[in-house]
Amino acid sequence: MSIPAHIADAVVDPKAYADWDRSHEAFAWLRKNAPLDVAEVEGFDPFWVVTKHADIKDIERQNDLFHNEDRSATLTTIEADQKVRAMMGGSPNLLRSLVQMDNPDHLQYRRLTQGWFMPQNLRKLEDDIRQIARGFIDQMADKGNECDFAKDVAFLYPLHVIMKVIGVPLEDEPRMLKLTQELFGAQDPDVNRTGEAVSDTEAGIGNIMATVTDFMTYFGAMTEDRRKCPREDLASVIANGKVYDEPLGQLEAMSYYIIAATAGHDTTSGTTAGAMWALAENQGELRKLMDDPSLINSMVDESIRWETPVKHFMRTAMEDTEIAGQKIRKNDWLFLAYPSGNRDEDVFDDPYSFKVDRPSNKHVAFGYGAHVCLGQHLAKMEMRILWEELLPRLRSVELNGTPTRVQANFVSGPKSVPIRFEMN
Ligand code: HEM
């Protein structure tokens, strides 16, 4: 059996993720009726949709059996795939960052920056990050009683943190934000490069390529600078780092900057904005958190589960195998549906409720296994600090209009979260 057309459409359609209910209802149907099954959608190669928490982990755990690099690591149409392969000498990916690598390269390239992202190193950044958080909260207070929490705080704060980590100067941050939104929001006319709906594959890839080229020009100059004058930043690690005793290849180095500069904030921004939205809508949970700030860590975990900003990654089977009783053939393509894993009724009690005190929150929003999010400790630390600083100053908050979400089936989160608030 393959998946009914309207359900498969909701899995691929970027608009379904802006709608939120449409994608969650489709995933709920799949978990109940076809937890691991094939989607056949016009214009796409057939692919398995993996909706159960246990199956997502089972696949991600076996990273030599399920690869990232052999087929596109994100869902793409047949036409786009052919065009990218033609441009990239046969490779299905425009970039070659950690998420588009398998062993042995993946391990070597991940080792280069792993230490940077470990909690003991990040502790050194805690004071700086707290200062940054306070600055944004002061700006929020200066706005009076109303703001768009997504645009005024949540987009800018993680951006500023990761840019400091990389070594991008303050004056270039708006450009980095714009380029990131163009890349992840390529399917959304409100944020993409041209500001128009993209129905033509050639034009869509052209836009993405133009954005990637802008990034590469920027980071190319930065590499030269850090080779001449290394500093204490991540850019210097990438510019001067060695893999297999050689400097990083051009594509690999540029891809490293780009993944850090994009994945390093959009995901955290989406989660932070989503947390504010959920708290404003659930006054009981907000009160619980305000009365007991020791719940901040569990609220942060819950907001990551709740929002799940990364909607999927793809894997490709390297051999015939079996998962959850289904026969997967060599070269089959699998869509890991993280938002579905994070609403799995077999793992989460009352999964559609936002609970600031949810116990042992084993969500898969950061993925699992060898590719598990490299920035997860940084993301959690940033969000913890923001809420530690914001909550003591916040007397009340409520929605002040209807929030909206980005149309995207890869990375998507709130676009606007208008709030009315009182602060000390
Ligand atoms: C990988 C989610 C924040 C950098 C990933 C993956 C997911 C993810 C789902 C793929 C994991 C897999 O394939 O198993 C998130 C979420 C975040 C977040 C939900 C925030 C709430 C960050 C931050 C950085 C970052 C702050 C900082 C640079 C990376 C990198 C990878 C990655 C470099 C590739 C790891 C690899 O393939 O080895 N992230 N991420 N992420 N993330 Fe994050």
XYZ file of N, CA and C in Angstrom, residues 195-422:
684
model
N 11.052 37.585 -3.675
C 9.777 38.067 -3.164
C 8.606 37.589 -4.010
N 8.832 36.543 -4.815
C 7.754 36.023 -5.663
C 7.580 34.531 -5.433
N 6.356 34.030 -5.662
C 6.113 32.589 -5.572
C 6.968 31.907 -6.644
N 7.626 30.803 -6.261
C 8.530 30.148 -7.213
C 7.896 28.840 -7.664
N 7.487 28.794 -8.942
C 6.881 27.553 -9.419
C 7.830 26.867 -10.404
N 8.816 27.602 -10.888
C 9.710 27.078 -11.907
C 11.011 26.596 -11.254
N 11.355 25.331 -11.481
C 12.508 24.738 -10.810
C 13.792 25.488 -11.109
N 13.959 25.819 -12.398
C 15.186 26.500 -12.823
C 15.373 27.806 -12.023
N 14.258 28.576 -11.936
C 14.328 29.853 -11.222
C 14.596 29.601 -9.737
N 13.943 28.585 -9.172
C 14.118 28.274 -7.740
C 15.571 27.946 -7.435
N 16.179 27.078 -8.256
C 17.578 26.706 -8.014
C 18.485 27.903 -8.269
N 18.132 28.686 -9.298
C 18.913 29.897 -9.594
C 18.960 30.814 -8.378
N 17.801 31.001 -7.730
C 17.762 31.867 -6.535
C 18.650 31.307 -5.426
N 18.529 29.998 -5.215
C 19.312 29.393 -4.125
C 20.802 29.505 -4.443
N 21.148 29.252 -5.713
C 22.562 29.341 -6.114
C 23.097 30.767 -5.900
N 22.265 31.767 -6.241
C 22.701 33.158 -6.080
C 22.947 33.452 -4.599
N 22.080 32.927 -3.729
C 22.263 33.131 -2.286
C 23.533 32.432 -1.814
N 23.729 31.185 -2.268
C 24.929 30.426 -1.862
C 26.191 31.162 -2.353
N 26.135 31.712 -3.573
C 27.289 32.440 -4.103
C 27.602 33.666 -3.243
N 26.555 34.380 -2.806
C 26.775 35.542 -1.924
C 27.466 35.112 -0.631
N 26.963 34.007 -0.057
C 27.589 33.482 1.158
C 29.068 33.159 0.898
N 29.324 32.492 -0.245
C 30.690 32.034 -0.525
C 31.641 33.216 -0.733
N 31.147 34.257 -1.401
C 31.990 35.437 -1.603
C 32.370 36.016 -0.241
N 31.359 36.100 0.622
C 31.592 36.683 1.943
C 32.604 35.841 2.741
N 32.346 34.540 2.799
C 33.204 33.700 3.634
C 34.557 33.419 2.979
N 34.632 33.553 1.662
C 35.926 33.429 0.988
C 36.870 34.523 1.479
N 36.333 35.757 1.540
C 37.150 36.881 2.016
C 37.524 36.662 3.485
N 36.599 36.125 4.253
C 36.879 35.904 5.668
C 37.996 34.855 5.856
N 37.994 33.826 5.004
C 39.029 32.786 5.084
C 40.404 33.418 4.871
N 40.496 34.253 3.831
C 41.795 34.906 3.559
C 42.248 35.717 4.764
N 41.302 36.458 5.325
C 41.631 37.298 6.477
C 42.128 36.456 7.662
N 41.418 35.363 7.963
C 41.787 34.555 9.142
C 43.070 33.746 8.900
N 43.395 33.503 7.633
C 44.671 32.823 7.368
C 45.820 33.785 7.666
N 45.596 35.064 7.315
C 46.646 36.068 7.588
C 46.692 36.384 9.075
N 45.558 36.620 9.685
C 45.496 37.038 11.097
C 44.492 36.180 11.860
N 44.899 34.997 12.320
C 43.944 34.140 13.052
C 43.471 34.815 14.331
N 42.209 34.544 14.694
C 41.659 35.083 15.943
C 41.094 33.924 16.765
N 40.438 34.300 17.869
C 39.846 33.260 18.721
C 38.418 32.963 18.265
N 38.172 32.777 16.988
C 36.787 32.529 16.569
C 36.704 31.269 15.706
N 35.442 30.874 15.461
C 35.222 29.632 14.707
C 35.721 29.767 13.263
N 35.624 30.977 12.709
C 36.115 31.188 11.339
C 37.599 30.838 11.248
N 38.362 31.162 12.288
C 39.804 30.860 12.267
C 40.038 29.349 12.318
N 39.163 28.633 13.048
C 39.290 27.161 13.114
C 39.044 26.577 11.725
N 38.014 27.079 11.047
C 37.689 26.533 9.719
C 38.771 26.945 8.703
N 39.189 28.212 8.754
C 40.157 28.712 7.765
C 41.518 28.018 7.906
N 41.904 27.715 9.136
C 43.256 27.174 9.354
C 43.256 25.693 9.709
N 42.035 25.103 9.776
C 41.938 23.697 10.185
C 42.459 22.753 9.115
N 42.814 21.538 9.562
C 43.269 20.513 8.610
C 42.438 19.253 8.783
N 42.174 18.629 7.650
C 41.481 17.349 7.651
C 42.336 16.432 6.790
N 42.625 15.240 7.273
C 43.589 14.354 6.600
C 44.901 15.121 6.333
N 45.325 15.933 7.297
C 46.581 16.705 7.194
C 46.616 17.727 6.063
N 45.463 18.062 5.501
C 45.402 19.054 4.420
C 44.399 20.129 4.827
N 44.559 21.378 4.329
C 43.498 22.373 4.561
C 42.174 21.877 3.966
N 41.079 22.362 4.492
C 39.764 21.925 3.987
C 39.628 22.289 2.510
N 38.917 21.452 1.756
C 38.611 21.794 0.366
C 37.746 23.052 0.333
N 37.738 23.750 -0.815
C 36.991 25.002 -0.941
C 35.492 24.799 -0.657
N 34.886 23.790 -1.298
C 33.445 23.566 -1.112
C 33.153 23.191 0.343
N 34.022 22.342 0.913
C 33.794 21.882 2.292
C 33.938 23.037 3.277
N 34.946 23.901 3.066
C 35.133 25.036 3.983
C 33.941 25.985 3.892
N 33.534 26.314 2.664
C 32.408 27.248 2.493
C 31.130 26.649 3.084
N 30.959 25.349 2.883
C 29.758 24.697 3.411
C 29.763 24.710 4.935
N 30.936 24.586 5.522
C 31.050 24.598 6.994
C 30.584 25.951 7.537
N 31.090 27.041 6.933
C 30.643 28.369 7.371
C 29.129 28.500 7.193
N 28.673 28.065 6.031
C 27.256 28.298 5.719
C 26.357 27.528 6.686
N 26.717 26.272 6.998
C 25.825 25.538 7.916
C 25.846 26.187 9.301
N 27.032 26.632 9.742
C 27.085 27.270 11.072
C 26.295 28.584 11.046
N 26.448 29.337 9.945
C 25.813 30.660 9.874
C 24.303 30.575 9.656
N 23.796 29.437 9.199
C 22.353 29.335 8.939
C 21.671 28.455 9.996
N 22.114 27.176 10.090
C 21.520 26.261 11.082
C 21.746 26.798 12.482
N 22.791 27.628 12.630
C 23.151 28.135 13.950
C 22.214 29.176 14.507
N 21.272 29.702 13.710
C 20.333 30.638 14.349
C 18.878 30.437 13.974
N 18.580 30.090 12.720
C 17.172 30.025 12.312
C 16.376 29.042 13.175
N 16.999 27.899 13.465
C 16.366 26.858 14.279
C 16.096 27.361 15.703
N 17.103 28.033 16.280
C 16.973 28.515 17.653
C 15.974 29.671 17.695
N 15.992 30.508 16.668
C 15.027 31.611 16.581
C 13.607 31.066 16.531
N 13.406 30.069 15.660
C 12.067 29.486 15.518
C 11.584 28.899 16.834
N 12.486 28.226 17.531
C 12.094 27.602 18.802
C 11.766 28.662 19.848
N 12.570 29.729 19.892
C 12.350 30.788 20.887
C 11.014 31.491 20.612
N 10.773 31.805 19.344
C 9.501 32.457 18.985
C 8.328 31.521 19.280
N 8.516 30.234 18.975
C 7.452 29.248 19.210
C 7.166 29.090 20.702
N 8.205 29.201 21.519
C 8.011 29.083 22.976
C 7.167 30.246 23.480
N 7.472 31.461 23.005
C 6.698 32.626 23.445
C 5.239 32.479 23.021
N 5.036 32.039 21.804
C 3.670 31.820 21.283
C 2.934 30.816 22.189
N 3.600 29.691 22.472
C 2.950 28.643 23.275
C 2.657 29.138 24.694
N 3.579 29.889 25.282
C 3.365 30.388 26.653
C 2.229 31.412 26.680
N 2.208 32.292 25.661
C 1.157 33.313 25.622
C -0.222 32.669 25.454
N -0.255 31.532 24.758
C -1.537 30.843 24.547
C -1.923 29.947 25.717
N -0.947 29.612 26.549
C -1.193 28.688 27.678
C -0.836 29.399 28.976
N -1.744 30.259 29.420
C -1.435 31.112 30.572
C -1.148 30.285 31.829
N -1.766 29.114 31.953
C -1.529 28.257 33.123
C -0.064 27.801 33.151
N 0.457 27.431 31.973
C 1.855 26.972 31.886
C 2.799 28.145 32.142
N 2.430 29.319 31.631
C 3.257 30.511 31.849
C 3.344 30.812 33.349
N 2.207 30.746 34.024
C 2.172 31.027 35.465
C 3.048 30.020 36.225
N 2.935 28.733 35.823
C 3.737 27.679 36.472
C 5.231 28.006 36.356
N 5.628 28.445 35.169
C 7.037 28.752 34.902
C 7.480 29.990 35.676
N 6.605 30.991 35.727
C 6.967 32.218 36.450
C 7.091 31.924 37.949
N 6.242 31.034 38.446
C 6.286 30.703 39.878
C 7.479 29.816 40.217
N 7.975 29.071 39.233
C 9.067 28.130 39.514
C 10.103 28.149 38.374
N 11.025 29.138 38.420
C 12.004 29.256 37.321
C 12.929 28.038 37.202
N 12.932 27.128 38.189
C 13.761 25.925 38.009
C 13.206 25.060 36.866
N 12.024 25.437 36.366
C 11.454 24.680 35.233
C 11.971 25.181 33.880
N 12.844 26.189 33.888
C 13.282 26.764 32.597
C 13.912 25.696 31.699
N 14.771 24.844 32.262
C 15.414 23.829 31.398
C 14.384 22.901 30.767
N 13.405 22.456 31.562
C 12.428 21.533 30.972
C 11.505 22.280 30.005
N 11.250 23.570 30.269
C 10.446 24.344 29.306
C 11.202 24.485 27.977
N 12.521 24.693 28.059
C 13.306 24.811 26.826
C 13.224 23.492 26.032
N 13.399 22.370 26.726
C 13.278 21.071 26.030
C 11.903 20.915 25.395
N 10.883 21.313 26.160
C 9.517 21.174 25.644
C 9.296 22.083 24.430
N 9.894 23.280 24.455
C 9.687 24.175 23.308
C 10.391 23.620 22.067
N 11.510 22.915 22.264
C 12.201 22.321 21.107
C 11.348 21.175 20.539
N 10.784 20.355 21.449
C 9.877 19.285 20.988
C 8.665 19.896 20.292
N 8.072 20.900 20.929
C 6.827 21.498 20.464
C 6.995 22.089 19.061
N 8.078 22.837 18.882
C 8.290 23.574 17.636
C 8.925 22.685 16.571
N 9.877 21.841 16.963
C 10.619 20.978 16.021
C 10.917 21.749 14.720
N 11.847 22.708 14.779
C 12.046 23.581 13.610
C 12.587 22.858 12.378
N 13.367 21.779 12.575
C 13.841 21.010 11.410
C 12.787 19.940 11.133
N 12.120 20.056 9.986
C 10.980 19.189 9.707
C 11.395 17.819 9.177
N 12.540 17.747 8.540
C 12.986 16.432 8.065
C 14.468 16.465 7.688
N 15.072 15.303 7.618
C 16.270 15.057 6.811
C 15.998 13.759 6.073
N 16.693 13.563 4.935
C 16.516 12.333 4.166
C 17.696 11.395 4.425
N 17.456 10.111 4.304
C 18.522 9.118 4.314
C 18.329 8.196 3.107
N 19.427 7.555 2.687
C 19.372 6.603 1.571
C 19.897 5.257 2.035
N 19.121 4.195 1.769
C 19.546 2.848 2.207
C 20.681 2.355 1.320
N 21.736 1.857 1.949
C 22.896 1.378 1.184
C 22.786 -0.115 0.858
N 21.884 -0.815 1.552
C 21.679 -2.253 1.321
C 20.193 -2.547 1.492
N 19.760 -3.740 0.988
C 18.404 -4.195 1.322
C 18.380 -4.437 2.828
N 17.289 -4.032 3.472
C 17.205 -4.232 4.922
C 15.737 -4.220 5.343
N 15.499 -4.332 6.646
C 14.122 -4.318 7.126
C 14.020 -3.385 8.315
N 13.012 -2.532 8.315
C 12.734 -1.649 9.454
C 11.251 -1.788 9.770
N 10.955 -2.025 11.027
C 9.558 -2.140 11.489
C 8.739 -3.061 10.566
N 9.333 -4.155 10.152
C 8.622 -5.144 9.342
C 8.490 -4.778 7.866
N 9.001 -3.626 7.455
C 8.912 -3.222 6.042
C 10.249 -3.504 5.346
N 10.137 -4.025 4.130
C 11.373 -4.326 3.388
C 11.835 -3.064 2.660
N 12.987 -2.574 3.062
C 13.577 -1.378 2.441
C 14.633 -1.885 1.454
N 14.584 -1.383 0.237
C 15.545 -1.831 -0.784
C 16.731 -0.879 -0.855
N 17.859 -1.437 -1.307
C 19.051 -0.608 -1.552
C 18.674 0.602 -2.424
N 19.177 1.768 -2.067
C 18.935 3.035 -2.787
C 17.577 3.677 -2.486
N 16.735 3.025 -1.650
C 15.470 3.669 -1.252
C 15.789 4.926 -0.455
N 14.861 5.888 -0.559
C 15.043 7.222 0.043
C 14.059 7.339 1.202
N 14.518 7.833 2.349
C 13.639 7.859 3.525
C 13.556 9.265 4.127
N 12.344 9.703 4.411
C 12.054 11.031 4.963
C 11.857 10.853 6.474
N 12.784 11.394 7.263
C 12.682 11.271 8.728
C 11.808 12.422 9.224
N 10.603 12.112 9.634
C 9.616 13.162 9.976
C 9.737 13.514 11.467
N 10.670 14.421 11.769
C 10.914 14.762 13.180
C 9.674 15.293 13.910
N 8.850 16.182 13.283
C 7.676 16.656 14.025
C 6.739 15.504 14.410
N 6.721 14.466 13.570
C 5.870 13.323 13.874
C 6.451 12.508 15.034
N 7.755 12.253 14.982
C 8.401 11.533 16.094
C 8.149 12.244 17.414
N 8.081 13.568 17.355
C 7.913 14.354 18.586
C 6.455 14.509 19.019
N 5.524 13.901 18.280
C 4.118 13.836 18.733
C 3.706 12.364 18.885
N 4.693 11.467 18.918
C 4.380 10.029 18.943
C 3.737 9.659 20.282
N 2.502 9.172 20.210
C 1.719 8.839 21.407
C 2.369 7.710 22.205
N 3.208 6.886 21.557
C 3.868 5.788 22.293
C 5.005 6.295 23.165
N 5.433 7.529 22.948
C 6.581 8.062 23.693
C 6.165 9.229 24.589
N 5.244 10.060 24.087
C 4.890 11.285 24.821
C 3.454 11.209 25.315
N 3.316 11.437 26.610
C 2.005 11.492 27.215
C 1.335 12.801 26.760
N 0.111 12.729 26.280
C -0.621 13.937 25.887
C 0.240 14.818 24.949
N 0.662 14.283 23.790
C 1.700 14.949 22.981
C 1.286 16.297 22.408
N -0.019 16.554 22.299
C -0.459 17.830 21.714
C -0.613 18.935 22.746
N -0.181 18.665 24.005
C -0.203 19.723 25.022
C 1.211 20.212 25.268
N 1.327 21.520 25.432
C 2.611 22.153 25.754
C 2.730 22.173 27.274
N 3.694 21.391 27.804
C 3.826 21.260 29.266
C 5.213 21.690 29.692
N 5.291 22.770 30.451
C 6.620 23.281 30.834
C 7.364 22.318 31.762
N 6.616 21.404 32.395
C 7.269 20.465 33.319
C 7.214 19.035 32.789
N 7.187 18.869 31.467
C 7.135 17.505 30.908
C 8.364 16.720 31.375
N 8.151 15.569 32.029
C 9.311 14.825 32.525
C 10.022 14.053 31.394
N 11.300 13.818 31.549
C 12.177 13.062 30.621
C 11.745 13.185 29.153
N 12.044 14.366 28.613
C 11.564 14.734 27.278
C 12.543 14.222 26.209
N 12.314 13.012 25.727
C 13.292 12.394 24.814
C 12.941 12.698 23.345
N 12.823 13.988 23.035
C 12.444 14.354 21.674
C 13.575 14.064 20.677
N 13.217 14.025 19.390
C 14.226 13.785 18.342
C 14.437 15.046 17.492
N 14.136 16.211 18.058
C 14.262 17.457 17.275
C 15.701 17.741 16.874
N 16.674 17.226 17.622
C 18.086 17.407 17.264
C 18.602 16.216 16.456
N 17.719 15.329 16.025
C 18.170 14.127 15.340
C 18.755 13.154 16.346
N 19.569 12.221 15.842
C 20.058 11.153 16.708
C 21.267 10.507 16.024
N 22.153 9.927 16.815
C 23.270 9.170 16.225
C 24.410 10.074 15.792
N 25.166 9.616 14.794
C 26.418 10.288 14.407
C 26.196 11.730 13.941
N 25.026 12.019 13.364
C 24.766 13.375 12.849
C 24.017 14.247 13.847
N 23.811 13.749 15.062
C 23.002 14.528 16.016
C 23.524 15.961 16.065
N 22.611 16.923 16.210
C 22.949 18.343 16.079
C 24.210 18.721 16.857
N 25.150 19.272 16.139
C 26.418 19.689 16.740
C 26.199 20.902 17.650
N 25.199 21.708 17.342
C 24.984 22.950 18.094
C 23.962 22.814 19.203
N 23.590 21.575 19.581
C 22.469 21.432 20.520
C 22.759 22.070 21.883
N 24.006 21.969 22.371
C 24.289 22.542 23.703
C 24.264 24.069 23.636
N 24.778 24.602 22.518
C 24.750 26.056 22.343
C 23.298 26.547 22.263
N 22.490 25.857 21.479
C 21.086 26.265 21.308
C 20.369 26.262 22.661
N 20.576 25.181 23.435
C 19.870 25.077 24.721
C 20.368 26.130 25.708
N 21.674 26.372 25.666
C 22.240 27.375 26.576
C 21.684 28.766 26.258
N 21.653 29.115 24.971
C 21.132 30.430 24.577
C 19.702 30.615 25.052
N 18.907 29.576 24.850
C 17.482 29.716 25.202
C 17.315 29.769 26.719
N 18.081 28.929 27.443
C 18.008 28.978 28.914
C 18.330 30.381 29.408
N 19.418 30.961 28.894
C 19.846 32.287 29.372
C 18.784 33.342 29.058
N 18.223 33.283 27.859
C 17.210 34.289 27.499
C 16.035 34.241 28.482
N 15.553 33.027 28.764
C 14.384 32.921 29.659
C 14.773 33.262 31.099
N 15.995 32.921 31.504
C 16.441 33.292 32.862
C 16.437 34.805 33.045
N 16.775 35.505 31.977
C 16.827 36.967 32.052
C 15.450 37.601 31.842
N 14.660 37.003 30.973
C 13.370 37.624 30.622
C 12.293 37.396 31.694
N 12.188 36.171 32.200
C 11.061 35.856 33.096
C 10.974 36.741 34.337
N 12.120 37.019 35.026
C 11.995 37.860 36.226
C 11.495 39.274 35.916
N 11.633 39.684 34.652
C 11.199 41.054 34.313
C 9.791 41.096 33.714
N 9.270 39.926 33.387
C 7.982 39.874 32.681
C 6.838 39.727 33.687
N 5.899 40.681 33.688
C 4.757 40.546 34.601
C 3.595 39.829 33.914
N 3.422 40.100 32.629
C 2.342 39.413 31.899
C 2.669 39.440 30.407
N 2.104 38.475 29.686
C 2.235 38.485 28.224
C 1.028 37.786 27.619
N 0.540 38.338 26.513
C -0.553 37.685 25.775
C -0.377 37.972 24.287
N -1.049 37.173 23.471
C -0.948 37.411 22.022
C -1.685 38.701 21.677
N -1.147 39.397 20.686
C -1.707 40.683 20.278
C -1.959 40.644 18.770
N -2.632 39.604 18.322
C -2.835 39.393 16.888
C -2.572 37.917 16.597
N -2.628 37.570 15.311
C -2.466 36.153 14.958
C -1.046 35.882 14.484
N -0.313 35.012 15.187
C 1.035 34.665 14.713
C 0.973 33.910 13.384
N 2.064 33.955 12.632
C 2.120 33.223 11.353
C 3.414 32.420 11.292
N 3.417 31.430 10.380
C 4.591 30.556 10.220
C 5.155 30.637 8.799
N 6.430 30.292 8.669
C 7.100 30.243 7.363
C 6.629 28.999 6.591
N 6.422 29.189 5.275
C 6.071 28.047 4.420
C 7.364 27.348 4.002
N 7.670 26.229 4.610
C 8.888 25.496 4.228
C 8.786 24.081 4.773
N 9.231 23.109 3.969
C 9.156 21.724 4.457
C 10.486 21.227 5.017
N 11.498 22.107 5.091
C 12.783 21.692 5.685
C 12.965 22.374 7.046
N 13.287 23.673 7.055
C 13.371 24.393 8.337
C 12.271 25.444 8.327
N 11.391 25.367 9.287
C 10.265 26.313 9.328
C 9.883 26.609 10.766
N 9.523 27.859 11.019
C 9.080 28.250 12.361
C 8.232 29.493 12.251
N 7.919 30.120 13.378
C 7.091 31.320 13.314
C 7.759 32.433 12.509
N 6.910 33.197 11.807
C 7.388 34.328 11.021
C 7.110 35.606 11.817
N 5.996 35.573 12.554
C 5.576 36.749 13.316
C 4.829 36.277 14.573
N 5.189 36.824 15.738
C 4.478 36.500 16.990
C 4.192 37.823 17.721
N 3.083 38.482 17.335
C 2.782 39.766 17.980
C 2.314 39.558 19.422
N 2.929 40.291 20.353
C 2.536 40.136 21.770
C 2.286 41.502 22.415
N 1.474 41.452 23.478
C 1.277 42.601 24.363
C 1.809 42.153 25.721
N 2.592 43.010 26.375
C 3.235 42.540 27.620
C 3.378 43.681 28.624
N 3.615 43.276 29.866
C 3.987 44.234 30.909
C 5.315 43.765 31.476
